[in-house]
Short mmCIF file of C-alpha atoms in Angstrom, two decimals:
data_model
loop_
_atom_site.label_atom_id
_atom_site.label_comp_id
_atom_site.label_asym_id
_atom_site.label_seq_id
_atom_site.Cartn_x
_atom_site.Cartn_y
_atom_site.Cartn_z
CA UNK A 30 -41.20 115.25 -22.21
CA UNK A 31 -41.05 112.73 -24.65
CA UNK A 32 -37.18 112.14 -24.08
CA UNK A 33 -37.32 112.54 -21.02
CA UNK A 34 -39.61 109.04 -20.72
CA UNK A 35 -37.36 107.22 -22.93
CA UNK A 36 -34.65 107.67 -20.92
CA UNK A 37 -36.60 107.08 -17.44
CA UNK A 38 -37.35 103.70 -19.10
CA UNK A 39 -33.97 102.77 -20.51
CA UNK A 40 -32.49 103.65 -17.22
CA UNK A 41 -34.79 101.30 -15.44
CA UNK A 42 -34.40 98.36 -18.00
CA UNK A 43 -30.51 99.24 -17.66
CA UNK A 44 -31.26 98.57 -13.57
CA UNK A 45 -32.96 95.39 -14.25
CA UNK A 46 -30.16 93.91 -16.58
CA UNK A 47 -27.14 94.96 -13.81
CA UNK A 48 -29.38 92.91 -11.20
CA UNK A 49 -30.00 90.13 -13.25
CA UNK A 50 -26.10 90.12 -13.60
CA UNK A 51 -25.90 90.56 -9.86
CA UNK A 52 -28.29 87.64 -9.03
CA UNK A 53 -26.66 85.05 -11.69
CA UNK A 54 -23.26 86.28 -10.26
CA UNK A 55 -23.73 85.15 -6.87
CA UNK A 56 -26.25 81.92 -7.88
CA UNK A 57 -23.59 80.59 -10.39
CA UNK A 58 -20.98 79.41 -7.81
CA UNK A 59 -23.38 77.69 -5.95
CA UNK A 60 -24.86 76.06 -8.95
CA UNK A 61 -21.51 74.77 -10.05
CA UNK A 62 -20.26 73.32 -6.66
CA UNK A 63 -23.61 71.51 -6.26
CA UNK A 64 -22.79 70.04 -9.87
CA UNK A 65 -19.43 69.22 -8.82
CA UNK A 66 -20.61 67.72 -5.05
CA UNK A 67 -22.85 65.21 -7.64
CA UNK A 68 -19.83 64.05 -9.70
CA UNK A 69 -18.36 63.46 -6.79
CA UNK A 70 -20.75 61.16 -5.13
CA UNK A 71 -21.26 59.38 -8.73
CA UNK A 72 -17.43 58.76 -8.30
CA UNK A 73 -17.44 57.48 -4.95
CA UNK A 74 -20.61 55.40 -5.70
CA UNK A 75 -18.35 54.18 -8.55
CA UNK A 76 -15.59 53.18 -6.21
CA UNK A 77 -17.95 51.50 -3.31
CA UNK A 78 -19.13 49.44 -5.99
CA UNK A 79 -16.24 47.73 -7.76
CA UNK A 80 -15.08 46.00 -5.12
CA UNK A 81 -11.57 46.67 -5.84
CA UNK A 82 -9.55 49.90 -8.33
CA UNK A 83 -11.69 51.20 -10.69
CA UNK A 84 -10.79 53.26 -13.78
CA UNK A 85 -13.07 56.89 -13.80
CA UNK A 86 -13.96 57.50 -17.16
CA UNK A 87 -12.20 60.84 -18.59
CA UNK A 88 -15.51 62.20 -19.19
CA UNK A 89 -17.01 61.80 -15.40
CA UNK A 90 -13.98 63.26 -14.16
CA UNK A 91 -14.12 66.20 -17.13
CA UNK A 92 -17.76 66.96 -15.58
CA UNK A 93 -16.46 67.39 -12.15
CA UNK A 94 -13.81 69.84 -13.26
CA UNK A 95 -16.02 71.93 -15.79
CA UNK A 96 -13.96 75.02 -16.57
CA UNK A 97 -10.71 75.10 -14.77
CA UNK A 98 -11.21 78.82 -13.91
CA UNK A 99 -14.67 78.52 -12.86
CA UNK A 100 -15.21 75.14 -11.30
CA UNK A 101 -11.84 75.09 -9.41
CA UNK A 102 -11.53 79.03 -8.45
CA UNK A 103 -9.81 79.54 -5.24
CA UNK A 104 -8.70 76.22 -5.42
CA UNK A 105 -4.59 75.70 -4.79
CA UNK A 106 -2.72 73.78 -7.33
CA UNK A 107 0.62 74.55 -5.56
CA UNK A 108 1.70 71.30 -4.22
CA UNK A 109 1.35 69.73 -7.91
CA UNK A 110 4.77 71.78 -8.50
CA UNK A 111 6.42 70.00 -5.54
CA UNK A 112 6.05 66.40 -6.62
CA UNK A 113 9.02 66.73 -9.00
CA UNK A 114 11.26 66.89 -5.60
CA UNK A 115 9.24 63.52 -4.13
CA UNK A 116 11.26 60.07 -5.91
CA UNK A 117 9.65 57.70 -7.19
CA UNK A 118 6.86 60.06 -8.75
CA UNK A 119 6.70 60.71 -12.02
CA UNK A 120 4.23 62.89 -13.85
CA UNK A 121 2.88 60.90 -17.11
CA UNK A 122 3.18 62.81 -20.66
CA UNK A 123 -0.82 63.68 -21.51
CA UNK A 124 -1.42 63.41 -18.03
CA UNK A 125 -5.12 65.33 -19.00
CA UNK A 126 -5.65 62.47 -21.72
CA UNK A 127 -4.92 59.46 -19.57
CA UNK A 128 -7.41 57.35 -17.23
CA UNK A 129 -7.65 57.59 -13.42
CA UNK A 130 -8.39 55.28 -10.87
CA UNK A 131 -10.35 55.25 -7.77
CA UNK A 132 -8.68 53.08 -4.91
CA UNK A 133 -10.97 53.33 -2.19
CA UNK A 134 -12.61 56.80 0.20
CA UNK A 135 -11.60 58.69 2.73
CA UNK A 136 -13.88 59.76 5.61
CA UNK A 137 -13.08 62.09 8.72
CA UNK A 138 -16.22 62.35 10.90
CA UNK A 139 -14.53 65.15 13.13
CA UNK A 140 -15.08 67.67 9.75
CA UNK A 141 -17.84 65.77 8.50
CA UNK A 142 -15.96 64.53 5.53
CA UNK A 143 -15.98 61.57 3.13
CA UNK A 144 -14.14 61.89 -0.15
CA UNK A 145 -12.78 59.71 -2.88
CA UNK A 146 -8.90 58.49 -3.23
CA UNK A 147 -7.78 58.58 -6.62
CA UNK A 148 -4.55 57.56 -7.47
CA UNK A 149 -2.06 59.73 -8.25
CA UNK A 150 -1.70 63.18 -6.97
CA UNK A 151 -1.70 65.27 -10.12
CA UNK A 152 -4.18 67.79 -11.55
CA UNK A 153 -5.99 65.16 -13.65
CA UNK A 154 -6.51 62.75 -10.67
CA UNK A 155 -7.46 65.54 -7.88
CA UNK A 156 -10.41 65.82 -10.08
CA UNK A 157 -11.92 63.27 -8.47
CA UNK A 158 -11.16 63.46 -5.13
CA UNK A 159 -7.78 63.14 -2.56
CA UNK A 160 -5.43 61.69 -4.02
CA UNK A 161 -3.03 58.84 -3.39
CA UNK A 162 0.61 59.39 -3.93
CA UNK A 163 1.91 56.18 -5.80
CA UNK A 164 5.26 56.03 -4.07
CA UNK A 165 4.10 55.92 -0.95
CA UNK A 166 2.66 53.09 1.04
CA UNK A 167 -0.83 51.17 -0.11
CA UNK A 168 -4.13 52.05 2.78
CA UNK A 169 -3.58 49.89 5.81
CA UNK A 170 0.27 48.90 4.47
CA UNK A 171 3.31 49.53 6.73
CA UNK A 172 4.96 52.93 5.79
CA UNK A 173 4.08 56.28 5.37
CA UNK A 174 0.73 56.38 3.10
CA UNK A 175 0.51 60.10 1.63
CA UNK A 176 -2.82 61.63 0.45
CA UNK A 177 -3.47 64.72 -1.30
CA UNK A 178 -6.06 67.29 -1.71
CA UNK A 179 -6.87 70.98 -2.95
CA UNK A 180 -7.79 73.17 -0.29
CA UNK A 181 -11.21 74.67 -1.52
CA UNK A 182 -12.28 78.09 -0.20
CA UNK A 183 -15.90 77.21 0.71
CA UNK A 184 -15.99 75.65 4.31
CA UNK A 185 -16.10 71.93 4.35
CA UNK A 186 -14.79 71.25 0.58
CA UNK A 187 -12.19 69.09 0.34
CA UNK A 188 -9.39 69.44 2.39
CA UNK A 189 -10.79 72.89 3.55
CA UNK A 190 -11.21 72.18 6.98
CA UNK A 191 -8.09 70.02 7.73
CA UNK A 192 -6.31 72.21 10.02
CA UNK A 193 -9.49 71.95 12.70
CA UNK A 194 -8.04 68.58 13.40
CA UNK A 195 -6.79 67.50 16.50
CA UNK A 196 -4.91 64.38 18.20
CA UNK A 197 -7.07 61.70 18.67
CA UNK A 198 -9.31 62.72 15.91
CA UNK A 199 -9.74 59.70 13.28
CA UNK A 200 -9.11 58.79 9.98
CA UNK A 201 -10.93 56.21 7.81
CA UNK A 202 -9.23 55.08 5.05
CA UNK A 203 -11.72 51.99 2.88
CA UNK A 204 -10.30 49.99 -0.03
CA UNK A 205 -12.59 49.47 -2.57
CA UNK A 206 -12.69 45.66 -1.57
CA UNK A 207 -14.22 46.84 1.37
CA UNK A 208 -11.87 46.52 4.23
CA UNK A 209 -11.31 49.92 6.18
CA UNK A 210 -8.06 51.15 7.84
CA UNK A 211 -8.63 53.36 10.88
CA UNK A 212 -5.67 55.87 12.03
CA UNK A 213 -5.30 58.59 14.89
CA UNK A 214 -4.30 61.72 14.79
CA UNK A 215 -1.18 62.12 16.33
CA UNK A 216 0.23 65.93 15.38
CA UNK A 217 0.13 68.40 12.36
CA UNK A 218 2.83 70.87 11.60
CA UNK A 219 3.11 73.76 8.84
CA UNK A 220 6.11 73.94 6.06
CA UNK A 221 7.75 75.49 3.69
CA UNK A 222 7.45 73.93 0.20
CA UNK A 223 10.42 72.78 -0.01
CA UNK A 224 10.88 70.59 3.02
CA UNK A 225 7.60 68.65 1.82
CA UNK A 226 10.10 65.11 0.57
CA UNK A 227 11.90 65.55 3.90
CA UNK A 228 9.03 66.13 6.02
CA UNK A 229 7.31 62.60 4.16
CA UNK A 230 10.57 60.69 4.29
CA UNK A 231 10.47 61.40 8.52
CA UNK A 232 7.48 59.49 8.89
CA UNK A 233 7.73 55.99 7.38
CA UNK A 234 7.87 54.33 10.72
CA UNK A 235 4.93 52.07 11.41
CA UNK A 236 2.02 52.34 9.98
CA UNK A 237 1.93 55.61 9.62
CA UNK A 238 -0.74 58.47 7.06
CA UNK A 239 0.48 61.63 6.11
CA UNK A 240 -2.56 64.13 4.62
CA UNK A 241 -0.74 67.00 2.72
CA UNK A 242 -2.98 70.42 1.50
CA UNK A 243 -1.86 74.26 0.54
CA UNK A 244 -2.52 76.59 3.28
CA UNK A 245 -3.59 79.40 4.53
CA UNK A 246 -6.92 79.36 2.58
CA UNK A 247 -6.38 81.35 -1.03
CA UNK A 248 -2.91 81.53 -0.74
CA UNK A 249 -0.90 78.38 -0.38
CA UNK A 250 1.90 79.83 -0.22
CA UNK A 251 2.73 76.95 2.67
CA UNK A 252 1.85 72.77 3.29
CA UNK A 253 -0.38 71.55 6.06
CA UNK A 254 0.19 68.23 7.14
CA UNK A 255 -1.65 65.87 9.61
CA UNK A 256 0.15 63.28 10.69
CA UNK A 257 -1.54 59.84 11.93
CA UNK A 258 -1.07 56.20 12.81
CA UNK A 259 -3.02 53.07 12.26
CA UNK A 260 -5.12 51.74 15.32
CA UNK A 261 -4.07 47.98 15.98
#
């Protein structure tokens, strides 16, 4: 009778501990992303503030990334691999070392999103935010501006919702001085990896903004793009 207590017990102490798992299992996630959502803000608060480029200290944008495996799960790091085919870019040695810089936000009020613009659109800058490819053309500039961003699997993160976007819908694009570049939607297509430098190089006419993200969700296997131009 004796035994047979113990082990009624130990069983139900064994139940507890696999639902205290359970609960911290699902919890954690959350807990991180709202952790990462703060950096984030701190960051574009950073940016708003300067009044011009401002360099993100390593360890703000350390504490948005956390653990690689845990603060970016389910995020896509494919496009990284295809900037080696873009001219002009070039991938610094110690990239994870070096500083990054905020150059302004971008907001889309059709997917209720407002992000920072870091530039560069490596790993160590897309900690931060979207990221602005170098080579490309400066916010508001004539030419083909190209932003990056990861492609988060919880709705609304990042570039998650970009393919919801339709013509017409608009882009804001604000410098950190301040002044804020507005541009249309005016199509969005779906590619293969490998025509990503051809598919940029297309659209230099006017002042034009190219947003570039993995899809489908979990996969990237492909690259989204949205394609707009500046109002006048």
């Amino acid at each position: 009778m004796k035994d047979s207590k113990v082990i009624a017990v130990m069983l139900v102490v064994f139940m507890l501990l696999l639902m205290t798992i359970g609960v911290l299992f699902m919890v954690r996630p959350g807990v991180i992303d709202n952790r990462r959502a703060a950096k984030e803000a701190e960051i574009i608060a950073m940016i708003e503030a300067s009044g011009g480029s401002v360099e993100i200290p390593d360890m703000q944008l350390s504490e948005v990334q956390g653990e690689e495996d845990e603060t970016f799960e389910g995020y896509e790091p494919g496009f990284e691999q295809d900037m080696g085919s873009i001219p002009g870019y070039e991938t610094e040695e110690g990239t994870e070392e070096s500083k990054s810089v905020g150059r302004g936000t971008i907001s889309i009020p059709a997917i209720d999103l407002k992000m920072a613009v870091m530039e560069g659109a490596d790993r160590h800058a897309l900690r931060g935010g979207a990221g602005w490819l170098p080579s490309s053309a400066e916010m508001g500039a004539p030419g083909n501006c190209v932003i990056f961003g990861h492609r988060m699997k919880k709705y609304g993160r990042h570039f998650n919702r970009l393919d919801e976007l339709e013509a017409g819908d608009e882009i804001n694009l604000s410098a950190g001085d301040g002044d804020v570049y507005t541009y249309t939607v005016t199509g969005k297509e779906t590619i293969e990896p490998e025509e990503l430098f051809n598919a940029l190089s297309s659209h230099n006419d006017g002042y034009s903004l190219t947003l570039v993200t993995c899809t489908p969700v979990g996969k990237g296997t492909h690259r989204l793009l949205i394609y707009a131009a500046m109002q006048p």
